[in-house]
GROMACS .gro file of C-alpha atoms in nm:
model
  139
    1UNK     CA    1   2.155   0.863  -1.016
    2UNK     CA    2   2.303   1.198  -0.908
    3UNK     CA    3   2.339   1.238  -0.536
    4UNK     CA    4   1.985   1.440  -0.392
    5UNK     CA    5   2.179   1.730  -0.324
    6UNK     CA    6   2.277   1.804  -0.681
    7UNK     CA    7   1.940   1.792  -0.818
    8UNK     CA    8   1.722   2.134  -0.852
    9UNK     CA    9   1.493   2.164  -0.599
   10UNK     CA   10   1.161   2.145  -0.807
   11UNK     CA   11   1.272   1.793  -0.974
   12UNK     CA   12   1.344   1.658  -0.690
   13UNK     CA   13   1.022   1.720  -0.518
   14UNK     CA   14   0.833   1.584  -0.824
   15UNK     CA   15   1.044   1.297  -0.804
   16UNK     CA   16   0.987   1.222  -0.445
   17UNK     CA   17   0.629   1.290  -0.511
   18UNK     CA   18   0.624   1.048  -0.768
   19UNK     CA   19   0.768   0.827  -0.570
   20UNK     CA   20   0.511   0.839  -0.283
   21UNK     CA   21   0.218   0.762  -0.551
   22UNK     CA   22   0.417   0.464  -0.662
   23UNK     CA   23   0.404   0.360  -0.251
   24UNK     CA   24   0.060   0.446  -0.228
   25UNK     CA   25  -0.026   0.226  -0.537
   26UNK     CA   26   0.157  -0.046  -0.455
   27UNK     CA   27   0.056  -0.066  -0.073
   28UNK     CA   28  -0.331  -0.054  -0.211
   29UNK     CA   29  -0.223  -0.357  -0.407
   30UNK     CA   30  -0.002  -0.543  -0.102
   31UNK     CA   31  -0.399  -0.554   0.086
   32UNK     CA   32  -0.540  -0.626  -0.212
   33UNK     CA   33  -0.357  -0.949  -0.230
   34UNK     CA   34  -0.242  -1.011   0.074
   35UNK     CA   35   0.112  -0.982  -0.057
   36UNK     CA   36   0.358  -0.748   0.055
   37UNK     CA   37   0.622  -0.888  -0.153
   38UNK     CA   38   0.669  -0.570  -0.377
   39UNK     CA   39   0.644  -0.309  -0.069
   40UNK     CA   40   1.054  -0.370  -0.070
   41UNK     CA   41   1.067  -0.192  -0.417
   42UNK     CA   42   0.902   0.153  -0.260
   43UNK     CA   43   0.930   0.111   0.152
   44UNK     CA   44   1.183   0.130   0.400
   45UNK     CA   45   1.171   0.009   0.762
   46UNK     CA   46   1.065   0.122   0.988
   47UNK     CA   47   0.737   0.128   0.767
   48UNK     CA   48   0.834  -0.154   0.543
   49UNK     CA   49   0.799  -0.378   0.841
   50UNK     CA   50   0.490  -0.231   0.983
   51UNK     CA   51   0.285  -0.229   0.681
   52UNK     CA   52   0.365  -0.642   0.637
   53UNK     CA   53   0.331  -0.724   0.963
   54UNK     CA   54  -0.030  -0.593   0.939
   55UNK     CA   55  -0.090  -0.743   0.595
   56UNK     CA   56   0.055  -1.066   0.751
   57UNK     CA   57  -0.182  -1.033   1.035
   58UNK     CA   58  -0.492  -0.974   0.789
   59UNK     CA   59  -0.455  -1.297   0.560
   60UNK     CA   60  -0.350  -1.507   0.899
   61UNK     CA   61  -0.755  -1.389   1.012
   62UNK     CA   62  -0.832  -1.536   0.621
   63UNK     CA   63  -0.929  -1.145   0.541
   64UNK     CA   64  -0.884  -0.907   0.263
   65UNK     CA   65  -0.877  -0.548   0.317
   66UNK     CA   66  -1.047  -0.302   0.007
   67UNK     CA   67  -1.020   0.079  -0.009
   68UNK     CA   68  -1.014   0.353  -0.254
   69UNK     CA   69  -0.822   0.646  -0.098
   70UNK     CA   70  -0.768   1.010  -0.280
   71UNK     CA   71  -0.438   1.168  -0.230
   72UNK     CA   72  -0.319   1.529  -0.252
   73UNK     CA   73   0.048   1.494  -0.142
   74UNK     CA   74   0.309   1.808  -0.108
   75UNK     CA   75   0.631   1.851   0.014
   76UNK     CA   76   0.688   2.022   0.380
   77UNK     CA   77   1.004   2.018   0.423
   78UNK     CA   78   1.370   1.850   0.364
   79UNK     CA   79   1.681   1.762   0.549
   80UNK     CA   80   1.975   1.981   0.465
   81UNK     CA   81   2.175   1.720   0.267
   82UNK     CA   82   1.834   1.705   0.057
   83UNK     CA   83   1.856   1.282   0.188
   84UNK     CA   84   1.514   1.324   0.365
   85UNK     CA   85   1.209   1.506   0.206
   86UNK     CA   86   0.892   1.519   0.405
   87UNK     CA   87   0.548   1.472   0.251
   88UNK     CA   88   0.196   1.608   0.438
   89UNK     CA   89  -0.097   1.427   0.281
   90UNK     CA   90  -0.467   1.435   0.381
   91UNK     CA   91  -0.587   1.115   0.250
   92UNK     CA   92  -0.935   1.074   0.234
   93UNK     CA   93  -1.075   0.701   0.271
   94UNK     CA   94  -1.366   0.649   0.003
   95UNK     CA   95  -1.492   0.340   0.141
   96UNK     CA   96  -1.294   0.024   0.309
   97UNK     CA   97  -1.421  -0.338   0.362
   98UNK     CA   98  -1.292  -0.660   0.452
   99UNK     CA   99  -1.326  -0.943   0.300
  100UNK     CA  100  -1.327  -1.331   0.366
  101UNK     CA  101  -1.034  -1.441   0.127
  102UNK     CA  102  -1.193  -1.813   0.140
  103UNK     CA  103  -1.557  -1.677   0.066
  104UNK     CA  104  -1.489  -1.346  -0.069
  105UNK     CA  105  -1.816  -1.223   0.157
  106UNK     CA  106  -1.827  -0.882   0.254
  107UNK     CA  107  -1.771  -0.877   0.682
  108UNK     CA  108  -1.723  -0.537   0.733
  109UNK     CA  109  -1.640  -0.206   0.665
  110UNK     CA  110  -1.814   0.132   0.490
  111UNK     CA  111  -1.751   0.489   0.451
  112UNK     CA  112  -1.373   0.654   0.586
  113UNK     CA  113  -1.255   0.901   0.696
  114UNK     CA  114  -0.982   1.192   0.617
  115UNK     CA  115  -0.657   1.244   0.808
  116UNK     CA  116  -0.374   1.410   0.727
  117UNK     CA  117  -0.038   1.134   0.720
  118UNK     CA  118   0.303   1.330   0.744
  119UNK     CA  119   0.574   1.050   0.584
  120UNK     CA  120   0.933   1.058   0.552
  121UNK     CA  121   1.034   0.989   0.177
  122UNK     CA  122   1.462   0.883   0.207
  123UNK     CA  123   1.717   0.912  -0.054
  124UNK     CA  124   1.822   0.472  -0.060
  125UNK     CA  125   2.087   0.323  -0.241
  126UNK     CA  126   1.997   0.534  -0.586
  127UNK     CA  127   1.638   0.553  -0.515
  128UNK     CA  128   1.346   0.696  -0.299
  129UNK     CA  129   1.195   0.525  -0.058
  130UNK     CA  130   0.853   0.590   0.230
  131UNK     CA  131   1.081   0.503   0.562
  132UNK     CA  132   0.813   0.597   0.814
  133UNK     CA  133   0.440   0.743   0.816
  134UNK     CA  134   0.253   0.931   1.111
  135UNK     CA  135  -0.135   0.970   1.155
  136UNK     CA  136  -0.189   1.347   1.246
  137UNK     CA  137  -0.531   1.512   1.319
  138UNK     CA  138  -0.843   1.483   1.091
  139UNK     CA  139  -0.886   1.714   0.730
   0.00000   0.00000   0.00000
């Protein structure tokens, strides 16, 4: 893959957009399943590590987390050497509930909220990658 810097600016952003939706997908699925095996493919730490330590935490209390979540990602901003692009989304939580993942009984949950997430999307090893994601105010 050319280097980030060589690629015109509006490719790249789809790309990195892109890229967050495949994150976004998969880390529906990693608290789906209680799995976060394929967060590796689309997450970096310091977020990799977050993200399964609190899907680790979930199955150890026998849970299972369900949400649908809309997204309407854009790019704010990117470092100069085009290595870091930085995403603002205001994702809006449908409805969450947990689980039991013995009895599959509902124990909690309902309507969300919306808050806006500002994530850093980095250039790794030939691909992109969601290194790190920040709760900002409500939208």
């Amino acid at each position: 893959a050319p280097a980030p810097s060589a690629v015109p600016t509006a490719r790249l952003y789809k790309t990195v957009l892109d890229r967050y939706r495949e994150y976004q997908k998969v880390y529906k699925q990693a608290y789906e399943k209680n799995d976060p095996s394929r967060l590796a493919s689309v997450a970096l730490d310091p977020l990799l590590t977050q993200v399964t330590d609190d899907i680790e935490a979930t199955r150890a209390e026998g849970e299972i987390w369900r949400f649908t979540n809309t997204h309407n990602p854009r790019v704010y901003a990117k470092s100069t050497d085009s290595t870091k692009v930085y995403v603002i989304d205001c994702i809006r939580t449908l409805a969450g509930y947990r689980y039991s993942a013995t009895t599959g009984e509902r124990l909690g949950g309902g309507p969300g909220d919306a808050y806006l997430y500002r994530s850093t999307v980095q250039w790794d090893s030939g691909t992109w990658k969601v290194a790190a994601s920040v709760r900002d105010r409500a939208c």
